Amino acid sequence: MLIGSDARVKGASGYGGGQRSDTIILIRLDPSKNATALLSIPRDLKVSIPGHGVGKINEAYELGGAKLTLETVKEITGIRINHVISVNFLGFVDAVNQLGCVYMDIDRRYYNPGGAYAAIDLQPGYQRLCGRDALSFVRFRHTDTDIVRASRQQQFLAQMKQQVSLGTLFGERDKLLKIFGKYTRSDIHSTAAVLRLLKLAISSAGHPIQQVPFDGSLGASYVYANESQMNKMAREFIGVESTTAAAKHAASKRKHRSKHKHGTNPANFGLIDSSAIGRQVALQTVSAGAKLPVFYPRLIESGDVIVSPPRAYDFISKEHKHRPAYRIVVKAPGLGQYWGIQGLANFSPPNLKAPHETRHYHGQAYNVYFEGKVTRTVAWKVKHTWYWVENTLSGELSEDQMITIARTARSL
């Protein structure tokens, strides 16, 4: 269990206390399943805290540190937890910088000048996130929900795991261990326990991360999940399939689906014509300085709104090379739900490595990327430029919608 807190942890017995936990994530490393599973527990989840009554789960950390948080999580999930690590946010900032930052797909504009909420200033689009910007991104929640925020955190962890090589981990191990020792507390004390966990992490290093979505409902003050919902999530977390297995399972289901069930009419997928506004936004992208052909969505989901203005920008790589890029953002119904079309020239994005499926339509190859049951990305390449449709953080678009949007996208 990984706990993130907003102040330096202290106190040996509870490795915490006096502060509320900002993040609670269960992580399952299982090399035999060829997968790493993540399950985020929303900080506002209404629970019964042992010995203290009903409250939000993040109150458990304030009342009894990681020890009481562990008891609470075990009680509501029934999952046996092997280790607990509590990390301070300053440690997160230093660790991200030490690992060379992370390329992330930022779904929309994030801005807050500070004050009641932490300051943040991020533009939409694929980009490299370092220390404090990365922290602001994963902590942000004041214009969306706890559940969307959990999805954002899991996305960040998934991309970081994909991009950090074993060579980097070994090369930076002394500095990382120093950061770990300074900013974390855990129940892992013996050398043998550290070696066992390290061996498990190395065995799981090449495996994709599977995000288990939190199945709950939002109230005015709490997130709610009943016993049946918690048990279902726990079973999915423990029995998680690898992304490859999940993709094969989805492909098998598609083969047995009736060819005439949906037909070819986009309306059957809840999509509507957006050609006029899409082309207008594409023209705005060109006017804003886009230095590459601009694909725009000709179909969007009913209720979606294409956000104006779009963003045309220079993508800056780790090697400080500038590449032309743009992002068109689409706002979907619901708090924190944004999807988009991204273009990036003369660069091979880490998020597009190792597609789970490749499909061909009218001579164009489309790479499809899954996260468990969610179709995360559909990408295609034209000459030296990658384009992709990125799903919302919560995976609101269906597989049929994602592929149809990509297939019907047009360039100016």
Coordinates of C-alpha atoms in Angstrom, one line a residue:
M1 CA 0.0 0.0 0.0
L2 CA 1.4 3.4 -1.1
I3 CA 0.4 6.4 0.9
G4 CA 1.1 10.0 -0.1
S5 CA 1.0 12.7 2.5
D6 CA 1.3 16.5 2.4
A7 CA 3.8 16.7 5.3
R8 CA 6.9 14.9 6.4
V9 CA 5.9 11.7 8.1
K10 CA 7.0 11.1 11.6
G11 CA 6.6 8.6 14.4
A12 CA 8.1 5.2 14.3
S13 CA 5.2 3.1 15.3
G14 CA 2.6 4.4 12.9
Y15 CA 5.0 6.0 10.4
G16 CA 2.5 8.9 10.1
G17 CA -0.1 10.6 12.2
G18 CA -1.2 14.2 12.6
Q19 CA -1.7 14.7 8.8
R20 CA -4.3 13.3 6.4
S21 CA -3.3 11.1 3.6
D22 CA -3.7 12.7 0.2
T23 CA -3.3 9.5 -1.8
I24 CA -3.9 5.8 -1.1
I25 CA -2.9 3.3 -3.8
L26 CA -2.8 -0.5 -3.6
I27 CA -0.1 -1.9 -5.9
R28 CA 0.1 -5.6 -6.8
L29 CA 3.3 -7.0 -8.4
D30 CA 2.6 -10.4 -10.0
P31 CA 5.2 -11.6 -12.5
S32 CA 3.1 -14.8 -13.1
K33 CA 0.2 -12.7 -14.4
N34 CA 2.5 -10.6 -16.6
A35 CA 0.9 -7.5 -15.1
T36 CA 1.1 -4.9 -12.3
A37 CA -2.2 -3.9 -10.9
L38 CA -3.2 -0.5 -9.3
L39 CA -6.3 0.2 -7.3
S40 CA -6.7 3.8 -5.9
I41 CA -8.8 4.4 -2.8
P42 CA -10.5 7.8 -3.0
R43 CA -9.5 10.0 -0.1
D44 CA -13.2 11.0 0.5
L45 CA -14.4 7.4 0.6
K46 CA -16.9 7.0 3.5
V47 CA -15.7 4.2 5.7
S48 CA -15.9 2.9 9.3
I49 CA -12.5 3.6 10.8
P50 CA -11.7 1.0 13.5
G51 CA -12.1 2.4 17.0
H52 CA -13.2 5.8 15.7
G53 CA -16.5 5.5 13.9
V54 CA -17.6 6.7 10.4
G55 CA -15.5 9.2 8.5
K56 CA -13.5 9.8 5.3
I57 CA -10.7 7.3 4.8
N58 CA -8.0 10.0 4.7
E59 CA -8.9 10.8 8.3
A60 CA -7.5 7.4 9.4
Y61 CA -4.0 8.7 8.7
E62 CA -4.5 11.7 10.9
L63 CA -5.9 9.6 13.7
G64 CA -3.5 6.7 13.6
G65 CA -1.0 7.0 10.8
A66 CA -0.3 4.3 8.2
K67 CA -1.1 1.6 10.8
L68 CA -4.7 2.7 11.2
T69 CA -5.0 3.4 7.4
L70 CA -3.8 -0.2 6.8
E71 CA -6.4 -1.6 9.2
T72 CA -9.1 0.4 7.5
V73 CA -8.2 -0.6 4.0
K74 CA -7.9 -4.3 4.9
E75 CA -11.3 -4.2 6.5
I76 CA -13.1 -2.6 3.5
T77 CA -11.3 -4.7 0.9
G78 CA -10.5 -8.0 2.6
I79 CA -7.1 -7.9 0.8
R80 CA -4.0 -9.1 2.6
I81 CA -1.4 -6.3 2.3
N82 CA 2.3 -7.3 2.5
H83 CA 4.0 -3.9 2.9
V84 CA 3.1 -0.2 3.5
I85 CA 5.2 2.7 2.2
S86 CA 4.3 6.3 3.2
V87 CA 6.0 8.9 1.1
N88 CA 6.1 12.7 1.5
F89 CA 5.4 14.9 -1.5
L90 CA 8.9 16.4 -1.5
G91 CA 10.2 12.9 -2.0
F92 CA 8.0 12.5 -5.0
V93 CA 9.3 15.7 -6.5
D94 CA 12.9 14.7 -6.0
A95 CA 12.4 11.1 -7.3
V96 CA 10.7 12.3 -10.5
N97 CA 13.5 14.7 -11.2
Q98 CA 16.2 12.0 -10.4
L99 CA 14.5 9.6 -12.8
G100 CA 14.7 12.2 -15.7
C101 CA 11.0 13.4 -15.6
V102 CA 8.1 11.7 -17.4
Y103 CA 6.5 12.2 -20.8
M104 CA 2.8 12.6 -20.2
D105 CA -0.4 13.2 -22.2
I106 CA -2.0 16.2 -20.5
D107 CA -5.7 16.0 -21.3
R108 CA -6.7 19.7 -20.9
R109 CA -5.7 23.1 -19.5
Y110 CA -4.9 23.1 -15.8
Y111 CA -4.6 26.4 -14.1
N112 CA -4.9 27.8 -10.6
P113 CA -2.9 30.8 -9.4
G114 CA -2.7 29.4 -5.8
G115 CA -4.4 30.3 -2.6
A116 CA -7.0 27.9 -1.4
Y117 CA -5.7 25.2 -3.8
A118 CA -2.1 24.4 -4.9
A119 CA -0.8 26.5 -7.8
I120 CA -0.7 24.8 -11.2
D121 CA -0.2 26.0 -14.8
L122 CA -0.1 23.3 -17.4
Q123 CA -1.1 23.5 -21.1
P124 CA -2.8 20.5 -22.8
G125 CA -0.9 18.2 -25.0
Y126 CA 1.9 15.6 -24.9
Q127 CA 4.9 16.9 -22.9
R128 CA 7.6 16.2 -20.4
L129 CA 6.7 16.7 -16.8
C130 CA 9.2 17.3 -14.1
G131 CA 9.1 17.6 -10.3
R132 CA 6.7 20.2 -9.1
D133 CA 4.6 20.2 -12.3
A134 CA 4.3 16.5 -12.0
L135 CA 3.2 16.8 -8.3
S136 CA 0.7 19.5 -9.2
F137 CA -0.8 17.3 -11.9
V138 CA -1.3 14.2 -9.8
R139 CA -2.7 16.2 -6.9
F140 CA -5.1 18.4 -8.8
R141 CA -8.8 17.8 -8.1
H142 CA -10.7 21.0 -7.4
T143 CA -12.6 21.1 -10.7
D144 CA -13.1 17.4 -11.1
T145 CA -13.6 14.4 -8.8
D146 CA -11.7 12.1 -6.5
I147 CA -12.3 9.3 -8.9
V148 CA -10.9 11.3 -11.9
R149 CA -8.0 12.3 -9.8
A150 CA -7.2 8.7 -9.0
S151 CA -7.2 7.9 -12.7
R152 CA -4.8 10.8 -13.3
Q153 CA -2.4 9.4 -10.6
Q154 CA -2.6 5.9 -12.1
Q155 CA -1.9 7.3 -15.5
F156 CA 1.2 9.0 -14.2
L157 CA 2.5 5.9 -12.5
A158 CA 1.9 3.8 -15.6
Q159 CA 3.8 6.1 -17.8
M160 CA 6.6 6.5 -15.3
K161 CA 7.0 2.7 -15.0
Q162 CA 7.0 2.3 -18.8
Q163 CA 9.6 5.0 -19.3
V164 CA 12.1 4.3 -16.5
S165 CA 14.6 1.6 -17.5
L166 CA 16.3 -0.9 -15.2
G167 CA 19.5 0.7 -16.3
T168 CA 18.3 4.0 -14.9
L169 CA 17.1 2.4 -11.7
F170 CA 20.5 0.7 -11.1
G171 CA 22.5 3.7 -12.3
E172 CA 20.6 6.1 -9.9
R173 CA 20.1 3.6 -7.1
D174 CA 22.3 5.3 -4.5
K175 CA 20.6 8.7 -5.0
L176 CA 17.1 7.1 -5.1
L177 CA 17.8 5.2 -1.9
K178 CA 18.9 8.4 -0.3
I179 CA 15.6 10.1 -1.4
F180 CA 13.7 7.0 -0.2
G181 CA 15.3 7.1 3.2
K182 CA 14.8 10.8 3.6
Y183 CA 11.2 11.1 2.6
T184 CA 9.6 7.8 3.3
R185 CA 8.7 5.5 6.1
S186 CA 7.8 1.8 5.7
D187 CA 7.6 -1.5 7.4
I188 CA 10.4 -2.9 5.2
H189 CA 13.4 -3.0 7.5
S190 CA 15.5 -6.1 7.0
T191 CA 17.9 -6.5 4.1
A192 CA 16.2 -9.8 3.2
A193 CA 12.9 -8.1 2.9
V194 CA 14.3 -5.3 0.7
L195 CA 16.0 -7.8 -1.6
R196 CA 12.8 -9.8 -1.9
L197 CA 10.8 -6.7 -2.9
L198 CA 13.6 -5.6 -5.3
K199 CA 13.6 -9.0 -7.0
L200 CA 9.8 -8.8 -7.4
A201 CA 10.0 -5.3 -8.8
I202 CA 12.7 -6.3 -11.3
S203 CA 10.7 -9.3 -12.3
S204 CA 7.7 -7.1 -12.9
A205 CA 9.6 -4.2 -14.6
G206 CA 8.7 -5.0 -18.2
H207 CA 5.0 -5.7 -17.5
P208 CA 2.3 -3.2 -18.2
I209 CA 0.2 -1.6 -15.5
Q210 CA -3.4 -2.5 -15.2
Q211 CA -5.7 0.1 -13.6
V212 CA -8.6 -1.2 -11.7
P213 CA -11.3 1.6 -12.0
F214 CA -13.0 2.6 -8.7
D215 CA -16.6 1.6 -8.9
G216 CA -18.4 4.1 -6.6
S217 CA -20.7 7.1 -6.5
L218 CA -20.1 10.7 -5.7
G219 CA -22.0 12.6 -3.0
A220 CA -21.8 16.2 -1.8
S221 CA -19.1 15.4 0.8
Y222 CA -18.3 11.7 0.4
V223 CA -17.5 9.0 -2.2
Y224 CA -19.7 6.0 -1.6
A225 CA -19.1 2.3 -2.4
N226 CA -21.0 -0.6 -0.9
E227 CA -19.7 -3.9 0.2
S228 CA -20.6 -5.6 -3.1
Q229 CA -18.7 -3.0 -5.1
M230 CA -15.6 -3.2 -2.9
N231 CA -15.6 -7.0 -3.1
K232 CA -15.9 -6.8 -6.9
M233 CA -12.9 -4.4 -7.1
A234 CA -10.9 -6.5 -4.8
R235 CA -11.5 -9.6 -6.9
E236 CA -10.5 -7.7 -10.1
F237 CA -7.4 -6.4 -8.4
I238 CA -6.2 -9.8 -7.2
G239 CA -7.2 -11.6 -10.4
V240 CA -6.0 -9.0 -12.9
E241 CA -5.2 -10.1 -16.4
S242 CA -2.2 -8.9 -18.3
T243 CA -3.0 -6.2 -21.0
T244 CA -2.1 -8.8 -23.7
A245 CA -4.6 -11.3 -22.2
A246 CA -7.2 -8.7 -21.8
A247 CA -6.8 -7.6 -25.4
K248 CA -7.0 -11.1 -26.7
H249 CA -10.2 -11.6 -24.6
A250 CA -11.7 -8.5 -26.1
A251 CA -10.7 -9.6 -29.6
S252 CA -12.4 -12.9 -29.0
K253 CA -15.6 -11.2 -27.9
R254 CA -15.5 -9.0 -31.0
K255 CA -15.3 -12.1 -33.3
H256 CA -18.5 -13.5 -31.8
R257 CA -20.3 -10.1 -32.0
S258 CA -22.9 -10.0 -34.7
K259 CA -21.7 -8.2 -37.8
H260 CA -25.1 -6.5 -38.1
K261 CA -25.5 -5.5 -34.5
H262 CA -24.2 -1.9 -35.0
G263 CA -23.9 -1.5 -38.8
T264 CA -21.7 1.3 -40.0
N265 CA -23.8 4.3 -39.0
P266 CA -21.8 6.3 -36.4
A267 CA -25.1 7.3 -34.7
N268 CA -25.2 3.7 -33.4
F269 CA -22.1 4.5 -31.3
G270 CA -23.6 7.7 -30.0
L271 CA -21.5 9.8 -32.4
I272 CA -22.7 12.9 -34.2
D273 CA -21.3 15.0 -37.1
S274 CA -18.7 17.6 -36.0
S275 CA -17.1 18.4 -39.4
A276 CA -17.9 22.1 -39.4
I277 CA -16.7 23.0 -36.0
G278 CA -13.8 20.5 -36.2
R279 CA -12.6 22.1 -39.4
Q280 CA -12.9 25.6 -37.9
V281 CA -10.8 24.5 -34.9
A282 CA -8.3 23.0 -37.2
L283 CA -8.0 26.3 -39.0
Q284 CA -7.5 28.0 -35.7
T285 CA -4.7 25.5 -35.0
V286 CA -3.0 26.4 -38.2
S287 CA -3.4 30.1 -37.4
A288 CA -1.9 29.5 -34.0
G289 CA 1.3 28.4 -35.7
A290 CA 1.0 24.6 -36.2
K291 CA 3.9 23.4 -38.3
L292 CA 2.4 20.1 -39.3
P293 CA -0.7 18.8 -41.0
V294 CA -3.7 19.0 -38.6
F295 CA -6.2 16.2 -38.3
Y296 CA -9.5 17.1 -36.7
P297 CA -12.5 15.1 -35.4
R298 CA -15.3 14.8 -37.8
L299 CA -17.3 12.8 -35.3
I300 CA -17.8 13.4 -31.6
E301 CA -20.0 11.9 -28.9
S302 CA -23.4 13.5 -28.4
G303 CA -23.0 16.1 -25.7
D304 CA -19.3 16.7 -26.4
V305 CA -17.9 20.2 -27.0
I306 CA -14.7 20.9 -29.0
V307 CA -12.7 23.4 -26.8
S308 CA -11.5 26.6 -28.5
P309 CA -8.8 27.7 -28.8
P310 CA -6.7 24.6 -29.6
R311 CA -3.0 24.5 -28.8
A312 CA -0.2 24.6 -31.4
Y313 CA 3.2 24.3 -29.7
D314 CA 6.8 23.1 -29.7
F315 CA 7.2 19.8 -28.0
I316 CA 10.6 19.7 -26.2
S317 CA 12.3 16.4 -25.8
K318 CA 14.6 15.2 -23.0
E319 CA 17.5 16.1 -25.3
H320 CA 16.1 19.6 -25.6
K321 CA 15.1 19.1 -29.3
H322 CA 12.0 21.0 -30.5
R323 CA 9.4 19.2 -32.5
P324 CA 6.1 20.6 -34.0
A325 CA 3.0 19.5 -32.1
Y326 CA -0.7 20.4 -31.5
R327 CA -3.6 19.3 -29.4
I328 CA -7.3 19.6 -30.0
V329 CA -9.3 19.1 -26.7
V330 CA -12.8 17.9 -26.5
K331 CA -14.9 18.3 -23.3
A332 CA -17.2 15.3 -22.6
P333 CA -20.1 15.5 -20.2
G334 CA -19.2 15.1 -16.5
L335 CA -16.6 16.6 -14.2
G336 CA -13.0 16.1 -15.4
Q337 CA -13.9 14.3 -18.7
Y338 CA -11.7 15.4 -21.6
W339 CA -10.4 13.5 -24.7
G340 CA -8.5 14.8 -27.6
I341 CA -6.5 14.5 -30.8
Q342 CA -2.8 14.9 -30.7
G343 CA -0.2 15.4 -33.4
L344 CA 3.5 15.2 -32.9
A345 CA 6.2 15.2 -35.7
N346 CA 9.6 13.7 -35.9
F347 CA 9.5 12.0 -32.5
S348 CA 8.6 8.5 -31.3
P349 CA 6.5 8.9 -28.1
P350 CA 7.0 6.3 -25.4
N351 CA 3.2 6.0 -24.9
L352 CA 2.9 4.6 -28.5
K353 CA 5.4 1.8 -28.0
A354 CA 4.2 -1.8 -28.3
P355 CA 0.6 -1.6 -29.5
H356 CA -1.7 -4.4 -28.3
E357 CA -3.4 -4.5 -31.7
T358 CA -2.9 -3.1 -35.2
R359 CA -5.8 -2.8 -37.6
H360 CA -5.9 -1.7 -41.2
Y361 CA -8.6 0.4 -42.8
H362 CA -8.3 1.6 -46.4
G363 CA -4.6 1.2 -46.4
Q364 CA -3.9 3.0 -43.1
A365 CA -2.6 1.2 -40.0
Y366 CA -4.2 2.1 -36.7
N367 CA -2.4 1.0 -33.4
V368 CA -4.7 0.3 -30.5
Y369 CA -3.7 0.4 -26.9
F370 CA -5.7 -1.1 -24.0
E371 CA -5.7 -0.6 -20.2
G372 CA -7.6 -3.6 -19.1
K373 CA -11.2 -3.1 -20.3
V374 CA -10.5 0.5 -21.4
T375 CA -9.3 1.5 -24.9
R376 CA -6.8 4.1 -23.9
T377 CA -5.3 5.3 -27.3
V378 CA -5.8 4.8 -31.0
A379 CA -2.8 6.0 -33.1
W380 CA -1.8 6.3 -36.7
K381 CA 1.3 7.6 -38.5
V382 CA 1.5 9.7 -41.6
K383 CA 5.0 10.1 -43.0
H384 CA 7.1 11.3 -40.0
T385 CA 4.2 12.4 -37.8
W386 CA 2.2 10.5 -35.2
Y387 CA -1.4 11.3 -34.5
W388 CA -3.6 9.7 -31.9
V389 CA -7.0 9.9 -30.2
E390 CA -6.6 9.8 -26.4
N391 CA -9.5 8.7 -24.2
T392 CA -10.7 10.5 -21.1
L393 CA -8.8 9.8 -17.9
S394 CA -11.8 7.6 -16.8
G395 CA -12.1 5.9 -20.2
E396 CA -15.5 7.2 -21.0
L397 CA -15.2 6.6 -24.8
S398 CA -15.9 3.0 -26.0
E399 CA -13.6 1.0 -28.2
D400 CA -16.0 1.5 -31.2
Q401 CA -16.2 5.2 -30.6
M402 CA -12.4 5.6 -30.3
I403 CA -11.7 3.6 -33.5
T404 CA -14.4 5.4 -35.4
I405 CA -13.2 8.8 -34.4
A406 CA -9.7 8.0 -35.5
R407 CA -10.8 6.5 -38.8
T408 CA -12.9 9.4 -39.7
A409 CA -10.5 12.2 -38.6
R410 CA -9.4 14.4 -41.6
S411 CA -6.6 16.8 -42.1
L412 CA -6.7 20.2 -43.7

